[in-house]
């Protein structure tokens, strides 16, 4: 098989398939990326990926190449995993998909044999039938019976992509042809040694919508709990963490993605919310709930900075320490990260910023340039700061104690991800936490016990 596009999705997918004994061509037009990966240097941080790639290359199951023609000739299933970023006008940018699909069609024109094209890239609902199929038909000159076409979205999360691939909760296969559905079912059955997860088969449109709707639902869940956190902050003695724990015990609600914080970031949620809203508006069914979740999230960094302003007593000239800049732990990705929004807002207010992150600082530096100080450790980050904001819940921050903040000018800690025990910090320094009510009343701690 061949995987076209070796980014955050394509490379883990190609390496994982190869690690399970399939012969996989990993194709990318970027030669420098290919030579880096061949040499064991993965261009982004993803736990376990380097080892997986190394093993697959050693076993010769993974071939990294820019030679589309040779890979195409030797493959039956062609996975499209190129990026679909948001264009300047807010619409989805399909240029990479167009380029790959056009060249797949052209190669089909010149070669015999039935190929199955599988769209893994996240594409706006309707794209497969309205854009990809016509492009393939046009560039190949073949009839629709002469090739297969399916949508097979991925649900990988950055930072645990390999784990997610090893034990997915579901596989969604969308196609208009039974033969394509059967071929993919057979492939996944083999990939998971005869014990695949639940496979839902449907048409291409539903498969495309499922991908977007899943992300939008998770994003909405986060905005819901974050708004509830605002309420808890204004209510004496309330604590959103306990509220979310109690809600999560209801299986219908579930505890996942109910962690209040500074807001969601990353390259997927906002982009996908906007794309889904556009698709829905096109058919006259605006998604107001998704819109509200998105609007709330984009206003959140500004509100957090206003709150900091009040807590610190004016932000102009103050040094603010940001602990963590990655959009979540386990990755060095800062695309659409809340840290960037917060930093820009703080700079507008005239603050000086010092940032520390175990691995994402180089990417943050690329985005923010000389406008920030980049600290080599937690202690140098918080030194002489007027306020410290915990932005990303990396493990190494979880063990910090009030003593670690003693070198601050004003000892103010804002726990933006609820990783600290308020009892440990309250009274030792000014401690504020997302979703923790005013005048935190200790009372007995929340506990869970069996019946
Ligand atoms: C997300 C989805 O979770 C994946 O299923 C999907 O495949 C992927 O997008 C994609 O479309 O490619 P990802 O963006 O890697 O994955 O990261 P998440 O773990 O979903 O986190 C997104 C953001 O939500 C992060 O900023 C995180 O800090 C925040 N979050 C998450 C919360 O604020 N609270 C939570 O309870 C959970």
Coordinates of C-alpha atoms and ligand atoms in Angstrom, one line a residue:
X1 CA 0.0 0.0 0.0
X2 CA 1.0 3.6 -0.3
X3 CA 0.5 6.5 2.1
X4 CA 0.6 10.0 0.4
X5 CA 1.7 12.8 2.8
X6 CA 3.9 12.2 5.7
X7 CA 2.7 14.7 8.3
X8 CA 1.3 14.2 11.8
X9 CA -1.2 11.6 10.5
X10 CA 0.6 10.1 7.5
X11 CA 3.8 9.2 9.1
X12 CA 2.4 7.4 12.2
X13 CA -0.1 5.6 9.9
X14 CA 2.5 4.5 7.4
X15 CA 4.9 3.4 10.2
X16 CA 2.1 1.6 12.1
X17 CA 0.9 -0.3 9.0
X18 CA 4.5 -1.3 8.2
X19 CA 5.2 -2.4 11.8
X20 CA 2.3 -4.9 11.4
X21 CA 4.0 -6.6 8.4
X22 CA 2.5 -4.8 5.5
X23 CA 4.7 -3.4 2.8
X24 CA 4.2 0.4 2.9
X25 CA 5.4 3.2 0.6
X26 CA 5.5 6.4 2.5
X27 CA 5.4 9.2 -0.1
X28 CA 6.1 12.8 0.3
X29 CA 7.3 15.4 -2.2
X30 CA 9.6 17.0 0.4
X31 CA 13.0 15.3 -0.1
X32 CA 14.6 16.9 2.9
X33 CA 11.8 15.5 5.1
X34 CA 12.4 12.1 3.6
X35 CA 16.1 12.1 4.2
X36 CA 15.6 13.4 7.8
X37 CA 13.1 10.6 8.6
X38 CA 15.3 8.0 6.9
X39 CA 18.1 9.2 9.2
X40 CA 15.9 8.7 12.2
X41 CA 15.0 12.4 12.7
X42 CA 11.2 12.8 13.0
X43 CA 10.3 16.5 12.3
X44 CA 7.8 16.6 15.1
X45 CA 7.5 15.0 18.6
X46 CA 5.3 12.0 18.8
X47 CA 6.1 9.4 21.5
X48 CA 7.1 6.0 20.1
X49 CA 7.1 7.1 16.5
X50 CA 10.9 7.3 16.0
X51 CA 11.3 3.7 17.2
X52 CA 8.4 2.5 15.1
X53 CA 9.9 4.1 11.9
X54 CA 13.3 2.8 12.7
X55 CA 12.0 -0.7 13.2
X56 CA 9.9 -0.7 10.0
X57 CA 12.8 0.7 7.9
X58 CA 15.1 -2.0 9.3
X59 CA 12.6 -4.7 8.4
X60 CA 12.3 -3.1 5.0
X61 CA 8.6 -2.9 5.3
X62 CA 8.6 0.9 5.1
X63 CA 10.0 2.6 2.0
X64 CA 10.2 6.4 2.1
X65 CA 10.2 7.9 -1.3
X66 CA 9.1 10.8 -3.5
X67 CA 8.7 8.5 -6.5
X68 CA 4.9 8.4 -6.7
X69 CA 4.9 6.4 -10.0
X70 CA 6.9 3.4 -8.7
X71 CA 5.0 3.3 -5.4
X72 CA 1.7 3.6 -7.2
X73 CA 2.6 0.7 -9.5
X74 CA 3.3 -1.6 -6.6
X75 CA 0.4 -0.7 -4.4
X76 CA -3.3 -1.7 -4.3
X77 CA -4.5 0.6 -1.6
X78 CA -3.6 4.3 -1.8
X79 CA -4.2 6.3 1.4
X80 CA -4.4 10.1 1.0
X81 CA -3.1 11.7 4.2
X82 CA -2.1 15.2 3.1
X83 CA -3.0 18.3 5.1
X84 CA -6.2 20.2 4.7
X85 CA -5.4 23.5 6.5
X86 CA -7.6 26.5 6.7
X87 CA -7.0 29.0 3.9
X88 CA -6.8 32.8 4.5
X89 CA -10.4 33.2 3.6
X90 CA -11.5 30.7 6.3
X91 CA -12.3 28.0 3.8
X92 CA -10.6 24.6 3.7
X93 CA -7.5 24.6 1.5
X94 CA -7.8 21.5 -0.7
X95 CA -4.7 22.2 -2.8
X96 CA -2.7 19.3 -1.5
X97 CA -5.6 16.9 -1.9
X98 CA -6.1 18.2 -5.4
X99 CA -2.5 17.7 -6.3
X100 CA -2.3 14.1 -4.9
X101 CA -5.6 13.0 -6.4
X102 CA -4.9 14.5 -9.8
X103 CA -1.6 12.7 -10.0
X104 CA -3.2 9.4 -8.8
X105 CA -5.7 9.8 -11.6
X106 CA -3.0 10.5 -14.1
X107 CA -1.1 7.4 -13.0
X108 CA -4.3 5.3 -13.3
X109 CA -4.6 6.5 -16.9
X110 CA -1.2 5.0 -17.7
X111 CA -1.4 1.8 -15.8
X112 CA -3.6 -1.3 -15.6
X113 CA -5.0 -2.8 -12.4
X114 CA -7.8 -1.9 -10.0
X115 CA -6.7 0.6 -7.3
X116 CA -8.5 1.7 -4.1
X117 CA -8.1 5.4 -3.2
X118 CA -8.8 6.0 0.5
X119 CA -9.3 9.5 1.8
X120 CA -7.9 9.8 5.3
X121 CA -7.3 13.6 5.1
X122 CA -10.1 15.5 6.9
X123 CA -12.2 16.9 4.1
X124 CA -15.3 19.0 4.3
X125 CA -18.6 17.0 3.9
X126 CA -19.3 16.4 0.3
X127 CA -15.7 16.8 -0.9
X128 CA -15.2 13.1 -1.8
X129 CA -18.2 12.8 -4.2
X130 CA -18.2 16.4 -5.4
X131 CA -14.5 17.0 -5.8
X132 CA -12.3 14.0 -5.4
X133 CA -14.3 11.5 -7.5
X134 CA -14.8 14.0 -10.4
X135 CA -11.0 14.8 -10.2
X136 CA -10.1 11.2 -10.4
X137 CA -12.5 10.5 -13.2
X138 CA -11.2 13.4 -15.2
X139 CA -7.5 12.8 -14.7
X140 CA -7.7 9.1 -15.2
X141 CA -10.1 9.0 -18.1
X142 CA -11.6 5.8 -16.5
X143 CA -15.1 5.0 -15.5
X144 CA -16.2 4.9 -11.9
X145 CA -16.3 1.1 -11.9
X146 CA -12.6 1.0 -12.8
X147 CA -11.3 2.2 -9.4
X148 CA -12.5 2.2 -5.8
X149 CA -12.9 5.2 -3.6
X150 CA -13.5 5.3 0.2
X151 CA -13.4 7.7 3.1
X152 CA -11.7 6.4 6.2
X153 CA -11.2 9.2 8.7
X154 CA -8.6 8.9 11.5
X155 CA -9.2 9.8 15.1
X156 CA -5.6 10.0 16.3
X157 CA -4.7 12.4 18.9
X158 CA -1.3 14.0 18.9
X159 CA 0.9 12.8 21.7
X160 CA -0.7 9.3 21.7
X161 CA -1.0 8.6 18.0
X162 CA 0.7 5.2 18.1
X163 CA -1.4 4.1 21.1
X164 CA -4.5 5.2 19.3
X165 CA -3.5 3.3 16.2
X166 CA -2.7 0.2 18.2
X167 CA -6.1 0.2 19.9
X168 CA -8.7 2.3 18.1
X169 CA -12.2 2.4 19.5
X170 CA -13.8 2.3 16.0
X171 CA -13.1 2.3 12.4
X172 CA -15.3 4.2 10.0
X173 CA -15.4 3.2 6.4
X174 CA -17.4 5.2 3.9
X175 CA -17.9 4.2 0.3
X176 CA -20.5 3.9 -2.4
X177 CA -19.1 0.6 -3.5
X178 CA -19.5 -2.6 -1.5
X179 CA -16.2 -3.9 -3.0
X180 CA -14.2 -1.0 -1.5
X181 CA -15.9 -1.5 1.9
X182 CA -15.1 -5.2 1.8
X183 CA -11.5 -4.6 0.8
X184 CA -10.9 -2.1 3.7
X185 CA -12.7 -4.4 6.2
X186 CA -10.4 -7.2 5.1
X187 CA -7.4 -5.0 5.4
X188 CA -8.3 -3.9 8.9
X189 CA -9.1 -7.4 10.0
X190 CA -5.7 -8.5 8.9
X191 CA -4.0 -5.4 10.5
X192 CA -5.6 -6.2 13.9
X193 CA -4.9 -9.9 13.6
X194 CA -8.5 -10.9 13.1
X195 CA -9.7 -8.9 16.1
X196 CA -10.5 -5.5 14.7
X197 CA -12.4 -2.9 16.6
X198 CA -16.0 -2.1 15.7
X199 CA -16.2 -1.2 12.1
X200 CA -19.0 1.1 10.9
X201 CA -19.6 1.1 7.2
X202 CA -21.6 3.8 5.5
X203 CA -21.5 6.1 2.5
X204 CA -18.7 8.7 1.9
X205 CA -20.8 11.7 3.1
X206 CA -21.7 10.2 6.5
X207 CA -18.1 9.1 7.0
X208 CA -16.9 12.7 6.3
X209 CA -19.5 14.1 8.7
X210 CA -18.7 11.6 11.5
X211 CA -15.1 12.9 11.5
X212 CA -16.1 16.6 11.9
X213 CA -19.0 15.9 14.2
X214 CA -16.8 14.0 16.6
X215 CA -14.3 16.8 16.9
X216 CA -17.0 19.4 17.2
X217 CA -18.8 17.5 19.9
X218 CA -15.6 17.1 21.9
X219 CA -14.8 20.9 21.4
X220 CA -18.4 21.7 22.6
X221 CA -18.0 19.5 25.6
X222 CA -14.8 21.5 26.5
X223 CA -16.5 24.9 26.0
X224 CA -19.4 23.7 28.1
X225 CA -17.2 22.8 31.1
X226 CA -15.1 26.0 30.7
X227 CA -18.2 28.1 30.8
X228 CA -19.3 26.2 33.8
X229 CA -15.9 26.9 35.3
X230 CA -16.6 30.7 35.0
X231 CA -19.8 30.2 36.9
X232 CA -17.9 28.2 39.6
X233 CA -15.3 30.9 39.9
X234 CA -18.0 33.4 40.8
X235 CA -19.7 31.1 43.3
X236 CA -18.2 30.9 46.8
X237 CA -17.0 27.4 47.6
X238 CA -17.7 25.9 44.2
X239 CA -15.1 23.8 42.3
X240 CA -15.5 22.8 38.7
X241 CA -13.1 19.9 39.1
X242 CA -15.4 18.2 41.6
X243 CA -18.5 19.1 39.5
X244 CA -16.9 17.6 36.4
X245 CA -15.9 14.5 38.4
X246 CA -19.5 14.1 39.6
X247 CA -20.9 14.6 36.1
X248 CA -18.4 12.2 34.5
X249 CA -19.5 9.4 36.7
X250 CA -22.7 9.3 34.7
X251 CA -21.9 7.0 31.8
X252 CA -24.2 8.9 29.5
X253 CA -21.9 12.0 30.0
X254 CA -18.5 10.4 30.5
X255 CA -15.5 12.0 32.2
X256 CA -13.4 12.4 29.0
X257 CA -13.0 16.0 27.6
X258 CA -14.6 17.4 30.7
X259 CA -11.4 19.0 32.1
X260 CA -11.8 22.7 32.5
X261 CA -8.8 24.8 31.3
X262 CA -7.7 27.7 29.3
X263 CA -9.6 26.6 26.2
X264 CA -8.9 24.1 23.4
X265 CA -6.1 24.6 20.9
X266 CA -4.4 22.6 18.2
X267 CA -4.7 22.3 14.5
X268 CA -8.0 20.4 14.4
X269 CA -10.9 21.6 16.7
X270 CA -11.3 25.2 15.5
X271 CA -10.5 24.5 11.9
X272 CA -13.0 21.6 11.9
X273 CA -15.7 23.5 13.7
X274 CA -15.5 26.3 11.2
X275 CA -15.5 23.9 8.2
X276 CA -18.5 22.0 9.6
X277 CA -20.4 25.2 10.2
X278 CA -19.8 26.3 6.6
X279 CA -21.0 23.0 5.3
X280 CA -24.1 23.2 7.4
X281 CA -24.8 26.8 6.5
X282 CA -24.6 25.8 2.8
X283 CA -27.6 23.6 3.2
X284 CA -29.5 26.2 5.3
X285 CA -29.0 24.5 8.7
X286 CA -26.6 26.7 10.7
X287 CA -25.0 24.9 13.7
X288 CA -25.5 27.4 16.4
X289 CA -24.3 25.2 19.2
X290 CA -21.0 24.5 17.5
X291 CA -20.8 28.2 16.7
X292 CA -21.3 29.1 20.4
X293 CA -18.6 26.7 21.5
X294 CA -16.2 28.1 19.0
X295 CA -17.0 31.7 19.8
X296 CA -16.7 31.1 23.5
X297 CA -13.3 29.4 23.0
X298 CA -11.9 32.2 20.9
X299 CA -12.9 34.9 23.4
X300 CA -11.4 32.9 26.3
X301 CA -7.7 34.0 26.1
X302 CA -8.8 37.6 26.1
X303 CA -11.0 37.0 29.2
X304 CA -8.2 35.1 31.0
X305 CA -5.8 38.0 30.4
X306 CA -8.4 40.5 31.7
X307 CA -8.7 38.4 34.8
X308 CA -4.9 38.3 35.2
X309 CA -4.9 42.1 34.8
X310 CA -7.2 42.4 37.8
X311 CA -5.3 39.9 39.9
X312 CA -1.8 41.3 39.2
X313 CA -3.0 45.0 39.4
X314 CA -2.2 46.1 35.8
X315 CA -0.1 44.1 33.3
X316 CA 2.0 46.9 31.7
X317 CA 5.7 46.4 32.4
X318 CA 5.0 43.2 34.5
X319 CA 6.8 40.0 33.9
X320 CA 4.5 37.1 33.2
X321 CA 5.8 33.5 33.3
X322 CA 4.1 31.0 31.1
X323 CA 4.7 27.4 32.1
X324 CA 4.1 25.3 29.0
X325 CA 3.4 26.5 25.4
X326 CA 2.5 23.3 23.5
X327 CA -1.2 23.0 22.7
X328 CA -1.3 20.0 25.0
X329 CA 1.2 17.8 26.7
X330 CA 3.1 15.1 24.8
X331 CA 3.6 17.2 21.7
X332 CA 5.8 20.1 20.5
X333 CA 3.0 21.4 18.3
X334 CA 1.9 25.0 18.9
X335 CA -0.5 25.4 16.0
X336 CA -3.5 27.3 17.2
X337 CA -2.2 26.9 20.8
X338 CA -3.8 29.0 23.5
X339 CA -0.3 29.9 24.6
X340 CA 0.2 32.0 21.5
X341 CA -3.1 33.8 21.9
X342 CA -2.3 34.5 25.5
X343 CA 1.2 35.7 24.7
X344 CA 0.0 38.1 22.0
X345 CA -2.7 39.5 24.3
X346 CA -0.2 40.0 27.1
X347 CA 2.2 41.7 24.8
X348 CA -0.6 44.1 23.7
X349 CA -1.0 44.9 27.4
X350 CA 2.7 45.8 27.6
X351 CA 3.8 42.7 29.7
X352 CA 7.1 41.0 29.4
X353 CA 6.8 37.3 28.8
X354 CA 9.1 34.5 29.9
X355 CA 8.1 31.1 28.6
X356 CA 9.3 27.6 29.4
X357 CA 8.3 24.3 27.9
X358 CA 10.1 20.9 27.9
X359 CA 10.0 20.6 24.1
X360 CA 7.9 23.1 22.3
X361 CA 10.0 26.3 22.8
X362 CA 11.7 26.2 19.4
X363 CA 8.3 26.2 17.6
X364 CA 7.1 29.0 20.0
X365 CA 10.2 31.0 19.3
X366 CA 9.6 30.7 15.6
X367 CA 6.1 32.2 16.1
X368 CA 6.9 34.9 18.7
X369 CA 10.4 35.8 17.7
X370 CA 12.3 38.3 20.0
X371 CA 9.1 39.4 21.7
X372 CA 9.6 36.9 24.6
X373 CA 12.3 35.5 26.8
X374 CA 12.8 31.8 26.4
X375 CA 13.7 30.2 29.7
X376 CA 15.8 27.0 30.0
X377 CA 14.1 25.8 33.2
X378 CA 11.1 26.4 35.4
X379 CA 13.2 28.3 38.0
X380 CA 14.6 30.8 35.5
X381 CA 11.2 31.2 33.9
X382 CA 9.5 32.3 37.2
X383 CA 12.5 34.3 38.5
X384 CA 11.3 37.9 39.3
X385 CA 8.0 37.3 37.6
X386 CA 4.8 39.1 38.8
X387 CA 2.6 36.2 37.9
X388 CA 3.0 32.7 36.7
X389 CA 0.3 31.0 34.5
X390 CA 0.3 27.3 34.1
X391 CA -0.7 26.8 30.5
X392 CA 0.2 23.2 29.6
X393 CA -0.1 20.4 32.1
X394 CA 3.2 18.7 31.4
X395 CA 4.1 16.0 34.0
X396 CA 7.2 17.9 35.1
X397 CA 5.0 20.8 36.3
X398 CA 2.7 18.6 38.4
X399 CA 5.3 18.1 41.2
X400 CA 6.0 21.8 41.7
X401 CA 5.6 23.1 45.2
X402 CA 5.1 26.7 46.6
X403 CA 8.9 26.7 47.3
X404 CA 9.6 26.5 43.5
X405 CA 7.9 29.9 43.1
X406 CA 9.8 31.7 45.9
X407 CA 12.0 33.7 43.5
X408 CA 9.0 35.5 42.0
X409 CA 8.6 39.2 42.5
X410 CA 4.9 38.9 43.3
X411 CA 4.1 35.3 44.3
X412 CA 1.0 34.8 42.2
X413 CA 0.2 31.4 40.6
X414 CA -2.7 30.8 38.2
X415 CA -3.4 27.1 37.6
X416 CA -4.9 27.1 34.1
X417 CA -5.2 23.3 33.9
X418 CA -6.2 22.4 37.5
X419 CA -3.1 20.3 38.3
X420 CA -2.4 21.7 41.7
X421 CA -4.0 20.9 45.1
X422 CA -5.4 24.3 46.2
X423 CA -4.8 23.2 49.9
X424 CA -1.1 23.0 49.2
X425 CA -0.8 26.5 47.8
X426 CA -3.5 28.6 49.4
X427 CA -1.9 30.6 52.3
X428 CA 1.6 30.0 51.0
X429 CA 1.2 32.3 47.9
X430 CA -1.6 33.9 46.0
X431 CA -3.2 31.0 44.3
X432 CA -5.9 31.2 41.7
X433 CA -7.3 28.2 39.7
X434 CA -9.6 27.9 36.7
X435 CA -13.1 27.0 38.0
X436 CA -12.3 27.4 41.7
X437 CA -14.8 29.5 43.5
X438 CA -13.9 32.6 45.5
X439 CA -12.8 32.1 49.1
X440 CA -12.1 28.5 48.6
X441 CA -13.6 26.7 51.5
X442 CA -11.7 23.6 52.3
X443 CA -14.4 21.4 53.8
X444 CA -13.8 17.7 53.4
X445 CA -12.1 16.7 50.2
X446 CA -14.2 15.2 47.4
X447 CA -13.8 11.4 47.5
X448 CA -15.1 8.5 45.5
X449 CA -15.8 5.1 47.0
X450 CA -17.4 1.9 45.9
X451 CA -20.8 0.7 47.1
Ligands
LIG1 C1 -8.3 15.9 18.2 C2 -9.2 14.7 18.5 O1 -9.3 14.4 19.9 C3 -8.8 13.5 17.7 O2 -9.8 12.4 17.9 C4 -8.8 13.8 16.2 O3 -8.3 12.7 15.4 C5 -7.8 15.0 16.0 O4 -8.2 16.1 16.8 C6 -7.7 15.4 14.5 O5 -8.8 15.8 14.0 O6 -6.7 15.1 13.9 P1 -5.8 16.6 19.1 O7 -6.1 17.9 18.4 O8 -4.5 15.9 18.8 O9 -7.0 15.5 18.7 O10 -5.9 16.8 20.6 P2 -6.9 16.6 21.8 O11 -6.4 15.7 22.8 O12 -8.3 16.4 21.3 O13 -6.9 18.1 22.5 C7 -7.4 19.2 21.8 C8 -7.4 20.4 22.8 O14 -8.4 20.3 23.8 C9 -6.1 20.6 23.6 O15 -5.7 22.0 23.6 C10 -6.4 20.1 25.0 O16 -5.7 20.8 26.0 C11 -7.9 20.5 25.1 N1 -8.7 19.8 26.1 C12 -8.8 18.4 25.9 C13 -9.2 20.4 27.1 O17 -9.1 21.7 27.3 N2 -10.0 19.7 28.1 C14 -10.2 18.4 27.9 O18 -10.9 17.8 28.8 C15 -9.6 17.7 26.8

